[in-house]
CSV table of C-alpha atoms and ligand atoms in Angstrom, one decimal:
chain,number,residue,atom,x,y,z
A,171,MET,CA,-24.5,-35.5,-6.2
A,172,SER,CA,-24.1,-36.2,-2.6
A,173,THR,CA,-23.0,-34.5,0.3
A,174,ASN,CA,-20.5,-37.6,0.9
A,175,ALA,CA,-19.7,-38.2,-3.1
A,176,ALA,CA,-18.6,-34.4,-3.0
A,177,VAL,CA,-16.6,-34.5,0.2
A,178,ALA,CA,-14.7,-38.0,-1.1
A,179,ARG,CA,-14.1,-37.0,-4.5
A,180,SER,CA,-12.9,-32.8,-3.3
A,181,ALA,CA,-10.0,-35.4,-0.3
A,182,LEU,CA,-9.2,-37.1,-3.7
A,183,SER,CA,-8.9,-34.1,-6.1
A,184,PRO,CA,-5.5,-32.4,-6.1
A,185,LYS,CA,-5.2,-28.9,-3.8
A,186,PRO,CA,-7.3,-26.0,-5.7
A,187,THR,CA,-4.9,-24.3,-7.5
A,188,TYR,CA,-4.6,-20.7,-8.1
A,189,ASP,CA,-6.3,-19.8,-11.4
A,190,VAL,CA,-4.2,-16.8,-13.1
A,191,ALA,CA,-6.0,-17.4,-16.2
A,192,ARG,CA,-9.3,-16.9,-15.1
A,193,VAL,CA,-8.4,-14.0,-12.6
A,194,ARG,CA,-6.0,-12.0,-15.8
A,195,SER,CA,-9.7,-12.4,-17.7
A,196,GLU,CA,-11.2,-9.9,-14.9
A,197,PHE,CA,-9.6,-7.7,-15.8
A,198,PRO,CA,-9.8,-5.6,-19.1
A,199,ILE,CA,-7.3,-3.6,-19.9
A,200,LEU,CA,-4.8,-6.9,-20.1
A,201,ALA,CA,-6.6,-7.3,-23.2
A,202,ARG,CA,-4.6,-4.4,-24.9
A,203,GLN,CA,-1.6,-4.5,-27.2
A,204,ILE,CA,0.8,-2.0,-26.7
A,205,ASN,CA,3.0,-0.7,-29.3
A,206,GLY,CA,1.9,-3.7,-31.2
A,207,LYS,CA,2.6,-5.9,-28.9
A,208,PRO,CA,0.4,-7.8,-25.9
A,209,LEU,CA,0.5,-5.7,-22.7
A,210,VAL,CA,3.0,-6.7,-19.7
A,211,TYR,CA,2.1,-4.9,-16.7
A,212,LEU,CA,4.8,-4.8,-14.3
A,213,ASP,CA,3.9,-1.9,-12.9
A,214,SER,CA,1.3,-2.2,-10.0
A,215,ALA,CA,3.5,-1.0,-7.0
A,216,ALA,CA,2.9,2.5,-8.6
A,217,SER,CA,-0.8,1.6,-9.2
A,218,SER,CA,-2.7,-1.8,-9.6
A,219,GLN,CA,-5.4,-2.0,-12.7
A,220,ARG,CA,-8.5,-3.0,-11.5
A,221,PRO,CA,-11.2,-5.9,-12.4
A,222,LEU,CA,-14.8,-5.4,-14.1
A,223,THR,CA,-16.4,-6.3,-10.4
A,224,VAL,CA,-14.7,-2.9,-8.7
A,225,LEU,CA,-15.5,-0.7,-12.6
A,226,ARG,CA,-19.3,-2.4,-12.3
A,227,ALA,CA,-19.7,-1.7,-8.7
A,228,ILE,CA,-18.4,2.2,-9.3
A,229,GLU,CA,-20.8,1.8,-12.3
A,230,LEU,CA,-23.9,0.6,-10.2
A,231,TYR,CA,-23.3,3.1,-7.3
A,232,GLU,CA,-22.9,6.5,-9.9
A,233,THR,CA,-26.3,5.7,-12.1
A,234,THR,CA,-29.0,3.9,-8.6
A,235,MET,CA,-27.0,5.6,-5.4
A,236,HIS,CA,-25.5,9.1,-6.1
A,237,ALA,CA,-26.4,11.6,-3.9
A,238,ASN,CA,-24.1,13.3,-1.0
A,239,VAL,CA,-24.0,11.1,2.3
A,240,HIS,CA,-24.9,12.0,5.8
A,241,ARG,CA,-27.2,14.5,4.9
A,242,GLY,CA,-30.4,14.0,3.2
A,243,VAL,CA,-33.4,12.4,4.4
A,244,HIS,CA,-34.5,11.9,0.7
A,245,THR,CA,-33.7,8.1,0.0
A,246,LEU,CA,-30.6,8.4,-2.3
A,247,SER,CA,-28.5,10.2,0.2
A,248,GLN,CA,-29.6,7.4,2.6
A,249,THR,CA,-28.5,4.7,-0.1
A,250,ALA,CA,-25.4,6.6,-0.8
A,251,THR,CA,-24.7,6.8,2.9
A,252,GLU,CA,-25.4,3.1,3.4
A,253,ALA,CA,-23.3,2.5,0.2
A,254,PHE,CA,-20.1,5.0,2.4
A,255,GLU,CA,-20.8,3.0,5.4
A,256,ASN,CA,-20.6,-0.5,4.2
A,257,ALA,CA,-17.4,0.3,2.5
A,258,ARG,CA,-16.0,1.5,6.0
A,259,GLU,CA,-17.2,-1.6,7.4
A,260,ILE,CA,-15.2,-3.2,4.7
A,261,VAL,CA,-12.1,-2.1,5.7
A,262,ARG,CA,-12.6,-2.8,8.9
A,263,ARG,CA,-13.2,-6.7,8.2
A,264,PHE,CA,-10.0,-6.7,5.8
A,265,LEU,CA,-8.0,-5.5,8.5
A,266,ASN,CA,-9.0,-6.8,11.6
A,267,ALA,CA,-9.6,-4.1,13.4
A,268,ARG,CA,-11.8,-3.8,16.4
A,269,SER,CA,-14.5,-0.6,15.0
A,270,ALA,CA,-15.7,0.9,12.2
A,271,ARG,CA,-14.7,4.2,14.1
A,272,GLU,CA,-11.4,3.4,13.9
A,273,ILE,CA,-11.7,3.4,10.0
A,274,VAL,CA,-11.5,7.0,8.2
A,275,PHE,CA,-11.4,7.5,5.0
A,276,VAL,CA,-8.2,9.8,3.2
A,277,ARG,CA,-7.3,10.1,-0.2
A,278,GLY,CA,-5.0,7.5,-0.2
A,279,THR,CA,-1.1,7.1,1.8
A,280,THR,CA,0.0,10.1,1.5
A,281,GLU,CA,-2.6,12.2,2.8
A,282,ALA,CA,-3.1,9.5,6.0
A,283,ILE,CA,0.3,10.0,7.1
A,284,ASN,CA,-0.4,13.9,6.8
A,285,LEU,CA,-2.9,13.4,8.8
A,286,VAL,CA,-1.0,11.2,11.3
A,287,ALA,CA,2.0,14.0,11.4
A,288,ASN,CA,-0.6,16.9,12.0
A,289,SER,CA,-3.4,16.0,14.2
A,290,TRP,CA,-1.6,13.5,16.5
A,291,GLY,CA,2.3,15.3,15.8
A,292,ARG,CA,1.4,18.5,16.2
A,293,SER,CA,-0.5,17.7,19.7
A,294,HIS,CA,2.5,15.2,21.3
A,295,VAL,CA,5.7,16.4,19.3
A,296,GLY,CA,7.8,19.5,20.7
A,297,PRO,CA,11.1,21.0,21.1
A,298,GLY,CA,14.0,18.0,21.6
A,299,ASP,CA,11.5,15.7,20.6
A,300,GLU,CA,12.4,12.6,17.9
A,301,ILE,CA,10.3,11.0,15.1
A,302,LEU,CA,12.0,7.3,14.1
A,303,ILE,CA,11.5,6.4,10.6
A,304,THR,CA,14.2,4.1,8.2
A,305,TYR,CA,16.3,4.8,5.2
A,306,LEU,CA,13.7,2.9,3.2
A,307,GLU,CA,11.1,4.9,3.1
A,308,HIS,CA,8.6,6.3,0.6
A,309,HIS,CA,8.6,10.3,0.5
A,310,ALA,CA,5.2,9.6,1.5
A,311,ASN,CA,6.6,8.3,5.1
A,312,ILE,CA,9.2,11.1,5.3
A,313,VAL,CA,8.4,14.7,4.5
A,314,PRO,CA,5.1,14.7,6.4
A,315,TRP,CA,7.9,14.2,9.5
A,316,GLN,CA,10.1,16.6,8.1
A,317,MET,CA,7.8,19.2,8.2
A,318,LEU,CA,6.9,18.3,11.8
A,319,CYS,CA,9.8,19.1,12.7
A,320,ALA,CA,10.4,21.8,11.3
A,321,ALA,CA,7.3,23.4,12.6
A,322,THR,CA,7.3,22.0,16.3
A,323,GLY,CA,11.4,22.0,17.1
A,324,ALA,CA,11.8,18.0,16.8
A,325,GLN,CA,14.4,15.9,15.3
A,326,LEU,CA,14.0,13.2,12.5
A,327,ARG,CA,16.3,10.3,12.9
A,328,ALA,CA,16.5,7.1,10.2
A,329,ALA,CA,17.5,3.5,11.2
A,330,PRO,CA,20.1,2.3,8.5
A,331,VAL,CA,19.8,-0.4,6.1
A,332,ARG,CA,21.7,-3.5,5.5
A,333,PRO,CA,23.4,-4.0,2.0
A,334,ASN,CA,21.1,-6.7,1.0
A,335,GLY,CA,18.6,-4.4,2.1
A,336,GLU,CA,17.2,-5.6,5.6
A,337,LEU,CA,16.5,-3.0,8.3
A,338,ASP,CA,19.4,-3.2,10.5
A,339,LEU,CA,17.4,-3.9,13.6
A,340,GLU,CA,20.4,-3.3,15.8
A,341,ALA,CA,20.9,0.0,14.8
A,342,PHE,CA,17.2,0.7,15.1
A,343,ARG,CA,16.9,-0.6,19.1
A,344,GLU,CA,19.6,2.2,19.5
A,345,LEU,CA,17.9,4.9,17.7
A,346,LEU,CA,14.8,4.7,19.9
A,347,SER,CA,15.3,6.9,22.7
A,348,ALA,CA,13.3,8.1,25.3
A,349,ARG,CA,13.6,10.8,22.9
A,350,THR,CA,11.5,9.2,21.1
A,351,ARG,CA,7.8,9.6,20.7
A,352,LEU,CA,6.4,8.0,17.5
A,353,VAL,CA,8.1,5.0,15.0
A,354,ALA,CA,6.8,5.5,11.7
A,355,VAL,CA,8.2,2.7,9.3
A,356,ALA,CA,7.3,0.8,5.9
A,357,HIS,CA,5.3,-2.8,5.8
A,358,VAL,CA,6.8,-3.4,2.6
A,359,SER,CA,9.6,-1.3,0.8
A,360,ASN,CA,8.1,-0.4,-2.3
A,361,ALA,CA,12.0,0.3,-3.9
A,362,LEU,CA,13.3,-2.7,-2.5
A,363,GLY,CA,11.0,-5.1,-2.0
A,364,THR,CA,11.9,-5.7,1.8
A,365,ILE,CA,9.3,-7.2,4.6
A,366,LEU,CA,9.9,-5.5,7.5
A,367,PRO,CA,9.6,-7.0,10.9
A,368,VAL,CA,6.7,-5.1,11.6
A,369,GLN,CA,5.3,-7.6,15.0
A,370,GLU,CA,9.6,-6.5,16.7
A,371,ILE,CA,9.5,-2.9,15.4
A,372,VAL,CA,6.2,-2.7,17.4
A,373,HIS,CA,7.1,-5.2,20.6
A,374,LEU,CA,10.0,-2.8,20.7
A,375,ALA,CA,8.2,0.2,20.2
A,376,HIS,CA,5.6,0.1,22.9
A,377,ALA,CA,8.1,-1.6,25.5
A,378,ARG,CA,9.0,2.5,25.6
A,379,GLY,CA,5.8,3.6,25.2
A,380,VAL,CA,6.0,4.8,21.4
A,381,PRO,CA,3.4,4.3,18.9
A,382,VAL,CA,3.5,3.3,16.1
A,383,LEU,CA,2.5,3.7,12.5
A,384,LEU,CA,3.2,1.9,9.2
A,385,ASP,CA,3.0,2.9,5.7
A,386,GLY,CA,0.9,-0.4,4.2
A,387,ALA,CA,1.2,0.7,1.1
A,388,GLN,CA,2.8,-1.9,-0.6
A,389,ALA,CA,2.0,-4.6,1.8
A,390,VAL,CA,-2.0,-4.6,2.2
A,391,PRO,CA,-2.1,-5.9,-1.7
A,392,HIS,CA,0.2,-8.7,-1.3
A,393,GLN,CA,-0.1,-10.4,1.9
A,394,THR,CA,-3.2,-10.6,5.1
A,395,VAL,CA,-2.6,-7.8,7.5
A,396,ASP,CA,-3.8,-8.1,10.9
A,397,VAL,CA,-3.7,-4.6,12.6
A,398,GLN,CA,-5.0,-6.3,15.6
A,399,ALA,CA,-2.1,-9.2,16.0
A,400,ILE,CA,0.4,-6.7,14.7
A,401,ASP,CA,-0.6,-4.6,17.8
A,402,CYS,CA,0.2,-1.0,15.4
A,403,ASP,CA,-1.2,2.0,16.3
A,404,PHE,CA,-1.8,3.6,12.7
A,405,TYR,CA,-1.5,1.5,9.4
A,406,ALA,CA,-2.4,3.2,6.4
A,407,PHE,CA,-3.0,2.2,2.6
A,408,SER,CA,-4.3,3.4,-0.7
A,409,GLY,CA,-7.1,1.9,-2.9
A,410,HIS,CA,-4.9,2.1,-6.3
A,411,LYS,CA,-2.3,-0.4,-5.3
A,412,VAL,CA,-5.4,-3.0,-3.9
A,413,TYR,CA,-7.5,-3.2,-7.2
A,414,GLY,CA,-9.4,-0.1,-6.2
A,415,PRO,CA,-9.4,3.2,-7.5
A,416,THR,CA,-7.3,6.2,-7.0
A,417,GLY,CA,-8.4,9.5,-4.8
A,418,ILE,CA,-9.2,6.5,-1.9
A,419,GLY,CA,-7.7,4.7,1.0
A,420,ALA,CA,-7.8,4.7,4.7
A,421,LEU,CA,-6.1,5.4,7.6
A,422,TYR,CA,-6.5,3.0,11.0
A,423,ALA,CA,-5.9,4.5,13.8
A,424,ARG,CA,-6.4,3.1,17.7
A,425,GLU,CA,-9.7,4.3,19.1
A,426,SER,CA,-7.7,5.1,22.6
A,427,LEU,CA,-5.3,7.5,19.7
A,428,LEU,CA,-7.7,9.1,17.4
A,429,ALA,CA,-10.4,9.6,20.1
A,430,ALA,CA,-7.7,11.8,21.7
A,431,MET,CA,-6.5,13.7,18.1
A,432,PRO,CA,-8.2,17.2,17.5
A,433,PRO,CA,-9.3,17.4,14.2
A,434,TRP,CA,-6.9,18.5,11.1
A,435,GLN,CA,-9.0,19.8,9.0
A,436,GLY,CA,-12.4,21.8,9.3
A,437,GLY,CA,-16.1,21.7,7.3
A,438,GLY,CA,-18.7,20.4,6.8
A,439,ASP,CA,-19.6,16.4,8.2
A,440,MET,CA,-16.7,16.9,10.7
A,441,ILE,CA,-19.0,19.0,13.3
A,442,LEU,CA,-22.5,18.2,15.1
A,443,SER,CA,-22.9,22.1,16.0
A,444,VAL,CA,-21.3,25.2,14.3
A,445,GLY,CA,-21.6,29.0,16.3
A,446,ILE,CA,-19.7,31.7,14.8
A,447,GLU,CA,-17.3,31.6,18.1
A,448,SER,CA,-17.2,27.8,18.2
A,449,SER,CA,-17.7,24.6,17.2
A,450,THR,CA,-18.9,21.1,18.5
A,451,TYR,CA,-17.1,18.5,16.3
A,452,ASN,CA,-18.3,14.8,15.2
A,453,GLU,CA,-17.8,11.4,16.7
A,454,LEU,CA,-15.0,9.4,15.3
A,455,PRO,CA,-14.3,8.9,12.8
A,456,TRP,CA,-16.4,11.8,11.2
A,457,ARG,CA,-14.5,14.0,12.6
A,458,PHE,CA,-11.4,13.5,10.7
A,459,GLU,CA,-13.4,13.6,7.2
A,460,ALA,CA,-14.1,17.3,6.5
A,461,GLY,CA,-16.5,18.0,3.4
A,462,THR,CA,-17.9,15.9,1.1
A,463,PRO,CA,-16.0,12.5,0.4
A,464,ASN,CA,-15.3,10.4,-2.4
A,465,ILE,CA,-17.9,8.1,-2.2
A,466,SER,CA,-18.0,5.9,-5.3
A,467,GLY,CA,-13.6,5.7,-4.5
A,468,ALA,CA,-14.8,4.2,-1.3
A,469,VAL,CA,-17.0,2.3,-2.8
A,470,GLY,CA,-15.2,1.1,-5.9
A,471,LEU,CA,-12.1,0.1,-2.5
A,472,GLY,CA,-14.9,-1.9,-0.8
A,473,ALA,CA,-15.3,-3.7,-4.0
A,474,ALA,CA,-11.8,-4.1,-4.4
A,475,LEU,CA,-10.9,-5.9,-0.7
A,476,GLU,CA,-13.8,-8.2,-1.6
A,477,TYR,CA,-12.3,-9.1,-4.9
A,478,VAL,CA,-8.9,-9.6,-2.7
A,479,GLU,CA,-10.8,-11.8,-0.5
A,480,SER,CA,-12.3,-13.9,-3.0
A,481,LEU,CA,-9.2,-14.6,-4.4
A,482,GLY,CA,-7.9,-14.7,-0.4
A,483,ARG,CA,-5.4,-13.8,0.4
A,484,THR,CA,-2.8,-16.4,1.3
A,485,ALA,CA,-3.6,-17.4,-2.5
A,486,ILE,CA,-2.0,-14.2,-4.0
A,487,ALA,CA,0.8,-14.5,-1.9
A,488,ALA,CA,1.6,-17.5,-2.7
A,489,HIS,CA,1.1,-17.2,-6.2
A,490,GLU,CA,3.6,-14.1,-6.7
A,491,HIS,CA,5.5,-15.8,-4.5
A,492,THR,CA,6.2,-18.0,-7.5
A,493,LEU,CA,6.7,-15.4,-9.9
A,494,LEU,CA,9.3,-13.0,-7.4
A,495,GLU,CA,11.6,-16.7,-7.1
A,496,LEU,CA,10.6,-17.4,-11.4
A,497,ALA,CA,12.0,-13.7,-12.1
A,498,THR,CA,14.5,-13.4,-9.2
A,499,GLU,CA,16.4,-16.8,-10.6
A,500,ARG,CA,15.7,-15.4,-14.1
A,501,LEU,CA,17.4,-12.1,-14.0
A,502,SER,CA,19.9,-13.0,-11.5
A,503,ALA,CA,21.1,-15.8,-14.5
A,504,LEU,CA,21.4,-12.5,-16.8
A,505,PRO,CA,24.5,-10.7,-17.8
A,506,ARG,CA,25.6,-7.9,-16.4
A,507,LEU,CA,22.4,-7.4,-14.1
A,508,LYS,CA,22.6,-6.6,-10.3
A,509,LEU,CA,19.2,-6.9,-8.1
A,510,ILE,CA,19.2,-4.2,-5.4
A,511,GLY,CA,17.8,-5.3,-2.4
A,512,THR,CA,17.9,-9.0,-1.9
A,513,ALA,CA,16.6,-9.7,2.0
A,514,SER,CA,14.9,-13.0,3.1
A,515,ALA,CA,11.8,-12.2,3.2
A,516,LYS,CA,10.1,-10.2,0.0
A,517,ALA,CA,7.1,-8.6,-1.6
A,518,ALA,CA,6.5,-8.9,-5.3
A,519,VAL,CA,9.2,-6.4,-6.5
A,520,VAL,CA,12.3,-7.0,-8.2
A,521,SER,CA,14.6,-3.5,-8.1
A,522,PHE,CA,18.3,-3.7,-10.7
A,523,VAL,CA,20.3,-1.6,-12.7
A,524,MET,CA,22.2,-3.1,-15.6
A,525,ASP,CA,25.8,-2.5,-16.1
A,526,GLY,CA,26.3,-0.1,-18.9
A,527,VAL,CA,22.5,1.5,-19.0
A,528,HIS,CA,20.9,4.2,-18.1
A,529,PRO,CA,17.6,2.5,-16.3
A,530,HIS,CA,15.1,4.9,-18.7
A,531,ASP,CA,17.0,3.4,-21.3
A,532,ILE,CA,15.7,0.3,-19.7
A,533,GLY,CA,12.1,1.3,-19.3
A,534,THR,CA,11.9,2.4,-22.8
A,535,ILE,CA,13.2,-0.3,-25.0
A,536,LEU,CA,10.6,-2.9,-22.8
A,537,ASP,CA,7.7,-0.2,-22.9
A,538,SER,CA,8.6,-0.5,-27.2
A,539,GLU,CA,8.3,-4.5,-26.4
A,540,GLY,CA,4.9,-3.1,-24.6
A,541,ILE,CA,6.3,-3.9,-21.1
A,542,ALA,CA,5.5,-1.3,-18.0
A,543,ILE,CA,7.8,-0.7,-15.7
A,544,ARG,CA,9.1,1.6,-13.2
A,545,THR,CA,12.1,3.2,-13.4
A,546,GLY,CA,13.5,6.3,-11.5
A,547,HIS,CA,13.8,6.5,-8.0
A,548,HIS,CA,10.5,5.3,-6.3
A,549,CYS,CA,10.1,8.0,-4.4
A,550,ALA,CA,12.3,6.7,-2.3
A,551,MET,CA,15.4,9.0,-3.3
A,552,PRO,CA,17.5,8.1,0.5
A,553,ILE,CA,17.7,4.3,0.1
A,554,MET,CA,18.5,4.8,-3.5
A,555,GLU,CA,21.5,7.3,-2.3
A,556,ALA,CA,22.4,4.9,0.3
A,557,PHE,CA,22.7,2.5,-2.1
A,558,GLY,CA,24.7,4.5,-4.4
A,559,LEU,CA,22.0,5.0,-7.0
A,560,ALA,CA,20.5,7.3,-8.7
A,561,ALA,CA,17.8,5.4,-10.6
A,562,THR,CA,16.9,1.7,-10.7
A,563,ALA,CA,14.8,-0.5,-12.9
A,564,ARG,CA,11.4,-2.2,-11.3
A,565,ALA,CA,9.6,-4.5,-11.9
A,566,SER,CA,6.4,-5.3,-9.6
A,567,PHE,CA,4.0,-8.3,-9.4
A,568,GLY,CA,-0.3,-8.4,-9.1
A,569,CYS,CA,-2.6,-11.5,-8.5
A,570,TYR,CA,-3.1,-11.3,-12.8
A,571,ASN,CA,0.5,-11.8,-13.5
A,572,ASN,CA,2.1,-14.3,-14.6
A,573,ALA,CA,5.2,-16.7,-15.8
A,574,GLU,CA,5.3,-16.0,-19.3
A,575,ASP,CA,5.2,-12.2,-17.8
A,576,VAL,CA,8.6,-13.0,-16.4
A,577,ASP,CA,9.9,-14.7,-19.9
A,578,ARG,CA,8.5,-11.8,-21.2
A,579,LEU,CA,10.3,-9.6,-18.8
A,580,VAL,CA,13.4,-11.9,-19.2
A,581,GLU,CA,13.7,-11.3,-23.7
A,582,GLY,CA,12.7,-7.9,-23.3
A,583,LEU,CA,16.4,-7.5,-21.0
A,584,GLN,CA,17.9,-9.5,-22.7
A,585,LYS,CA,17.3,-7.0,-26.4
A,586,VAL,CA,18.1,-4.3,-23.9
A,587,ARG,CA,21.8,-5.8,-23.5
A,588,LYS,CA,21.6,-7.0,-27.3
A,589,LEU,CA,21.4,-3.6,-28.1
A,590,PHE,CA,23.8,-1.7,-25.6
A,591,GLY,CA,26.9,-4.4,-26.1
B,279,7TS,N1,4.0,4.5,0.3
B,279,7TS,C1,4.5,3.4,0.0
B,279,7TS,C2,5.4,2.4,0.7
B,279,7TS,C3,4.9,3.9,-1.9
B,279,7TS,O1,4.8,3.0,-2.3
B,279,7TS,C4,3.7,4.5,-1.7
B,279,7TS,C5,3.6,4.8,-2.9
B,279,7TS,C6,3.3,5.8,-1.2
B,279,7TS,C7,3.7,5.2,0.5
B,279,7TS,C8,2.4,6.7,-1.5
B,279,7TS,O2,0.8,6.4,-2.2
B,279,7TS,P1,-0.1,7.1,-2.8
B,279,7TS,O3,-1.6,6.5,-3.3
B,279,7TS,O4,-0.6,8.1,-1.6
B,279,7TS,O5,0.6,8.1,-3.8
B,279,7TS,N2,3.8,4.5,-3.9
B,279,7TS,C9,4.6,4.3,-5.6
B,279,7TS,C10,5.7,3.5,-6.5
B,279,7TS,O6,6.3,3.2,-6.0
B,279,7TS,N3,5.7,4.4,-7.3
B,279,7TS,O7,4.4,5.1,-7.9
B,279,7TS,C11,4.1,5.9,-6.2
């Protein structure tokens, strides 16, 4: 076909739609039967499944490239180092960071936040200072700050959340004070699905000279994240929630802050030279990566981010939004079911409770139907308590879910209702 004919044809044909059937075929685990029923996987917020391309990238690395990084002159060590550093460059591009020096590989979001609390926190926070979080944080963005406060005499403050799950921005603004040293908030809530107004939060904090850490664990898999556009100072995420392996994640840190931060773990790779009395530390970002890193994990993460880029983050977000709207409508129509978290800006999470049924029973009955959801406090106990709940049931969507998954969820919940009356 001539170029002109191709252009004419593409102008005439309808907009390409998201091919969820093809996406599903790329995730081998989705072909499994669970309890004799085809798997409906609705727990991607806890851990997403991995496409073949990620599994193959790891296999290729392990079978043809593996050696330790940054230390050998031999070919394999150089190949492994290249693969590892190439993955860092992919993360940089994915977050639109200015430089790969701003990307530190960690085990995941939890370790990224602990790194900031231990390194930046201990050198910038003292008695009487305050760290400002919100009530909807995952424990990973609460406990490290409590530990920092206990060690330094600082205080942890938390901005409340409105009954629909949105942040009370007025209260947040009032809690931001001359004592605030850091704002640390989720980009997207794992328990409620709320997308926080991070740009506005950064704007308010920066107006007072306060840096902002964003917990991006639930944002990175579902929407475009541009750390320069958001202008945040730290951004943390986990590989296993974005179709990559467990045990790997990344911390973005603005170079001017990272350059002034002390190392938090000592050991090999983070030094330039070591004497018995003292050592000199390595350059960014290796100064923050003591010991042999998770090399194949980084390679897998790089492949996962490239996979997401290949589907298109806008296309994934649009597809998941359609599922979210469908699930919200269908679940709202079920008798004695209440959605928890109805913010106007939401990512692909539907949390709910059913009158007279414990969430764990919902989860167990759905599992017998082959449907995987998460039940419990979702490691976000303060927000559960604020809603007067011990637990919810949570269905979360990924790039591979489809309308049939929502149908199966609704059928499963109808069965739950029948069993419990
Ligand atoms: N922050 C948020 C917002 C999260 O959702 C999670 C994990 C974490 C931090 C911690 O990530 P990790 O990879 O370091 O463990 N959230 C969940 C969840 O919702 N269900 O299981 C894990």
